[in-house]
Amino acid sequence: MYQVVLFDMDGTIADTDVMIVASFLELMDLYRPDYKPNLRELVYISGPPITETLKRFFPEMDQAFILKEYQTRSKKFYARYVQAFPQTRETLLKLKALGLRLGVVTSKMRASTLETLHLIGLSDLFELIIALDDVKAPKPNPEGILKALDYFAVSPKEVLYVGDTVTDDETSDRAGVDGCLVTWTLRTLPSITKAKYRIHTFPELMEFIQHE
């Protein structure tokens, strides 16, 4: 049985897509007013580290400046739009009741990760948080998960990593841990992935773990 379950943040436990899109649209209005993004582009903004996404959409701008702008301007959208996915807290509590230890490994900055967890009422449930600014290399580099293995003093076979993108799938595979992909975002996943599980609701996660 698993001893530790690690979670990605955006798109996995926190529904942040509307907040991220609203923030990027405001930045585009200000700094790329002639650019007209399509819906598919906007849907796939979430997933990669914010620094990479900003570089892709604002390649000519000073990246420290545009990151600061994103952080400042997105604040007003957090409380309005960010929410936990259905049955997230209930499932996490059940996992803890089974004796599992929980952590977050995300490509989100630490400050915004902590703010998100506070807003969605999950701050008290995770023993460990490893964010983008806690590692030298972001996902799909396995550094974050490997740091978690060291912290929890467990072997890869005792860990499950839950995410929502092909990047998460590659990250868990490179770290040597089992992967679980969630399917409740608008982003599509390939029909074939390395993940051991695919779930459509959080209660399904409980079923898989209890039968390990």
Short mmCIF file of C-alpha atoms in Angstrom, two decimals:
data_model
loop_
_atom_site.label_atom_id
_atom_site.label_comp_id
_atom_site.label_asym_id
_atom_site.label_seq_id
_atom_site.Cartn_x
_atom_site.Cartn_y
_atom_site.Cartn_z
CA MET A 1 0.00 0.00 0.00
CA TYR A 2 1.14 3.55 -0.66
CA GLN A 3 2.55 5.52 2.26
CA VAL A 4 2.52 8.94 0.59
CA VAL A 5 0.26 10.62 -1.96
CA LEU A 6 1.63 13.72 -3.70
CA PHE A 7 -0.56 16.11 -5.67
CA ASP A 8 -0.08 18.65 -8.40
CA MET A 9 -1.91 21.93 -7.72
CA ASP A 10 -3.59 23.69 -10.66
CA GLY A 11 -6.02 21.44 -12.50
CA THR A 12 -5.69 18.65 -9.93
CA ILE A 13 -6.89 19.88 -6.54
CA ALA A 14 -7.47 23.55 -7.38
CA ASP A 15 -9.65 24.82 -10.22
CA THR A 16 -7.64 27.89 -11.19
CA ASP A 17 -8.25 28.02 -14.93
CA VAL A 18 -10.65 30.99 -14.92
CA MET A 19 -8.31 32.97 -12.65
CA ILE A 20 -5.30 32.28 -14.88
CA VAL A 21 -7.15 33.11 -18.09
CA ALA A 22 -8.58 36.34 -16.62
CA SER A 23 -5.08 37.37 -15.52
CA PHE A 24 -3.54 36.66 -18.92
CA LEU A 25 -6.30 38.49 -20.77
CA GLU A 26 -5.64 41.57 -18.67
CA LEU A 27 -1.91 41.34 -19.39
CA MET A 28 -2.57 40.91 -23.10
CA ASP A 29 -4.87 43.95 -23.13
CA LEU A 30 -2.07 45.97 -21.59
CA TYR A 31 1.04 44.65 -23.29
CA ARG A 32 -0.11 42.84 -26.45
CA PRO A 33 -3.29 44.70 -27.43
CA ASP A 34 -3.10 43.53 -31.05
CA TYR A 35 -2.84 39.86 -30.13
CA LYS A 36 -6.05 37.83 -30.32
CA PRO A 37 -5.72 34.52 -28.45
CA ASN A 38 -8.02 31.64 -29.28
CA LEU A 39 -9.83 29.56 -26.68
CA ARG A 40 -7.56 26.54 -27.12
CA GLU A 41 -4.49 28.65 -26.34
CA LEU A 42 -6.15 29.99 -23.21
CA VAL A 43 -7.19 26.54 -21.97
CA TYR A 44 -3.60 25.29 -22.21
CA ILE A 45 -2.03 28.23 -20.39
CA SER A 46 -2.36 26.26 -17.16
CA GLY A 47 0.14 23.46 -16.65
CA PRO A 48 3.66 24.68 -17.43
CA PRO A 49 5.54 26.84 -14.92
CA ILE A 50 4.24 30.41 -15.06
CA THR A 51 7.72 31.65 -15.99
CA GLU A 52 7.71 29.50 -19.13
CA THR A 53 4.20 30.55 -20.12
CA LEU A 54 4.97 34.24 -19.68
CA LYS A 55 8.08 33.85 -21.82
CA ARG A 56 6.00 32.20 -24.54
CA PHE A 57 3.30 34.90 -24.61
CA PHE A 58 5.51 37.92 -23.86
CA PRO A 59 8.89 37.00 -25.38
CA GLU A 60 10.00 40.60 -25.99
CA MET A 61 9.36 41.82 -22.46
CA ASP A 62 11.58 41.87 -19.41
CA GLN A 63 10.61 38.61 -17.74
CA ALA A 64 11.09 39.80 -14.16
CA PHE A 65 8.76 42.71 -14.89
CA ILE A 66 6.02 40.66 -16.55
CA LEU A 67 6.17 38.05 -13.77
CA LYS A 68 5.68 40.81 -11.20
CA GLU A 69 2.79 42.19 -13.24
CA TYR A 70 1.16 38.77 -13.39
CA GLN A 71 1.55 38.25 -9.65
CA THR A 72 0.15 41.70 -8.88
CA ARG A 73 -2.76 41.66 -11.31
CA SER A 74 -3.84 38.07 -10.67
CA LYS A 75 -4.42 38.74 -6.95
CA LYS A 76 -7.85 40.25 -7.51
CA PHE A 77 -8.97 37.18 -9.45
CA TYR A 78 -7.97 34.59 -6.84
CA ALA A 79 -10.76 35.09 -4.33
CA ARG A 80 -13.31 35.54 -7.09
CA TYR A 81 -12.58 32.48 -9.19
CA VAL A 82 -10.36 29.89 -7.46
CA GLN A 83 -12.08 26.87 -5.93
CA ALA A 84 -11.37 23.26 -5.01
CA PHE A 85 -12.59 20.54 -7.32
CA PRO A 86 -15.60 18.57 -6.05
CA GLN A 87 -14.97 16.21 -3.11
CA THR A 88 -11.30 17.22 -2.80
CA ARG A 89 -11.30 17.90 0.94
CA GLU A 90 -13.46 14.88 1.73
CA THR A 91 -11.09 12.61 -0.19
CA LEU A 92 -7.96 14.07 1.39
CA LEU A 93 -9.43 13.57 4.86
CA LYS A 94 -10.20 9.94 4.03
CA LEU A 95 -6.64 9.40 2.78
CA LYS A 96 -5.27 10.81 6.03
CA ALA A 97 -7.65 8.59 7.99
CA LEU A 98 -6.04 5.61 6.25
CA GLY A 99 -2.69 6.79 7.60
CA LEU A 100 -1.37 8.22 4.35
CA ARG A 101 0.87 11.28 4.38
CA LEU A 102 0.07 14.02 1.87
CA GLY A 103 2.16 16.53 -0.03
CA VAL A 104 2.03 18.96 -2.94
CA VAL A 105 4.60 19.09 -5.75
CA THR A 106 3.71 21.92 -8.11
CA SER A 107 5.12 24.23 -10.76
CA LYS A 108 3.25 27.08 -9.08
CA MET A 109 5.23 29.65 -7.07
CA ARG A 110 5.23 29.02 -3.30
CA ALA A 111 3.43 32.25 -2.34
CA SER A 112 0.58 31.64 -4.77
CA THR A 113 0.45 27.96 -3.78
CA LEU A 114 -0.03 28.88 -0.13
CA GLU A 115 -2.62 31.52 -1.04
CA THR A 116 -4.53 29.02 -3.17
CA LEU A 117 -4.56 26.37 -0.45
CA HIS A 118 -5.83 28.96 2.02
CA LEU A 119 -8.62 30.10 -0.31
CA ILE A 120 -9.86 26.58 -1.01
CA GLY A 121 -9.63 25.48 2.62
CA LEU A 122 -6.91 22.85 2.30
CA SER A 123 -3.99 24.47 4.11
CA ASP A 124 -4.22 22.10 7.04
CA LEU A 125 -4.06 18.85 5.10
CA PHE A 126 -0.61 18.81 3.50
CA GLU A 127 2.51 17.96 5.44
CA LEU A 128 4.88 19.05 2.66
CA ILE A 129 4.73 21.62 -0.13
CA ILE A 130 7.38 21.78 -2.85
CA ALA A 131 6.77 24.67 -5.23
CA LEU A 132 8.52 26.07 -8.29
CA ASP A 133 10.87 28.25 -6.26
CA ASP A 134 11.88 25.28 -4.07
CA VAL A 135 13.61 23.44 -6.93
CA LYS A 136 16.35 24.15 -9.45
CA ALA A 137 14.49 22.47 -12.30
CA PRO A 138 10.69 22.38 -12.75
CA LYS A 139 8.61 19.46 -13.93
CA PRO A 140 9.05 17.25 -15.91
CA ASN A 141 12.36 17.16 -14.07
CA PRO A 142 11.68 14.80 -11.14
CA GLU A 143 13.57 16.95 -8.60
CA GLY A 144 10.42 17.97 -6.71
CA ILE A 145 9.19 14.40 -6.26
CA LEU A 146 12.67 13.20 -5.33
CA LYS A 147 12.85 15.89 -2.67
CA ALA A 148 9.55 14.60 -1.32
CA LEU A 149 10.89 11.03 -1.24
CA ASP A 150 13.82 12.24 0.87
CA TYR A 151 11.56 14.21 3.20
CA PHE A 152 9.15 11.33 3.81
CA ALA A 153 11.99 8.76 3.84
CA VAL A 154 10.09 6.39 1.55
CA SER A 155 10.91 4.40 -1.57
CA PRO A 156 9.38 5.27 -4.97
CA LYS A 157 7.10 2.24 -4.85
CA GLU A 158 5.44 3.68 -1.73
CA VAL A 159 4.45 6.93 -3.45
CA LEU A 160 1.62 7.92 -5.79
CA TYR A 161 1.73 11.21 -7.70
CA VAL A 162 -1.58 12.70 -8.86
CA GLY A 163 -1.63 15.26 -11.68
CA ASP A 164 -3.59 16.43 -14.70
CA THR A 165 -1.14 16.85 -17.59
CA VAL A 166 1.30 14.88 -19.72
CA THR A 167 4.02 16.81 -17.89
CA ASP A 168 2.82 15.30 -14.61
CA ASP A 169 2.75 11.89 -16.27
CA GLU A 170 6.35 12.26 -17.42
CA THR A 171 7.44 13.62 -14.04
CA SER A 172 6.10 10.66 -12.08
CA ASP A 173 7.61 8.24 -14.58
CA ARG A 174 11.05 9.88 -14.36
CA ALA A 175 10.86 9.84 -10.56
CA GLY A 176 10.02 6.12 -10.59
CA VAL A 177 6.72 6.54 -8.74
CA ASP A 178 3.25 5.44 -9.78
CA GLY A 179 1.22 8.12 -11.52
CA CYS A 180 -2.47 8.96 -11.50
CA LEU A 181 -4.01 11.35 -14.01
CA VAL A 182 -7.25 13.22 -13.37
CA THR A 183 -9.57 13.92 -16.28
CA TRP A 184 -11.77 16.78 -15.05
CA THR A 185 -10.11 19.71 -16.85
CA LEU A 186 -10.78 20.89 -20.40
CA ARG A 187 -7.28 19.81 -21.43
CA THR A 188 -7.21 16.49 -23.26
CA LEU A 189 -4.83 13.67 -22.42
CA PRO A 190 -3.34 11.17 -24.88
CA SER A 191 -5.10 7.83 -24.99
CA ILE A 192 -1.86 6.12 -23.93
CA THR A 193 0.14 7.42 -20.98
CA LYS A 194 2.55 5.96 -18.45
CA ALA A 195 0.20 6.61 -15.52
CA LYS A 196 -1.02 3.56 -13.60
CA TYR A 197 -4.44 5.11 -12.99
CA ARG A 198 -6.86 7.54 -14.56
CA ILE A 199 -9.70 8.96 -12.48
CA HIS A 200 -12.81 10.95 -13.32
CA THR A 201 -13.72 11.82 -9.72
CA PHE A 202 -11.79 11.94 -6.44
CA PRO A 203 -13.74 9.03 -4.88
CA GLU A 204 -12.24 6.81 -7.60
CA LEU A 205 -8.82 7.61 -6.16
CA MET A 206 -9.91 6.13 -2.84
CA GLU A 207 -11.06 2.96 -4.58
CA PHE A 208 -7.70 2.45 -6.30
CA ILE A 209 -5.67 3.13 -3.18
CA GLN A 210 -7.76 0.89 -0.93
CA HIS A 211 -7.30 -2.00 -3.35
CA GLU A 212 -3.51 -1.61 -3.63
#
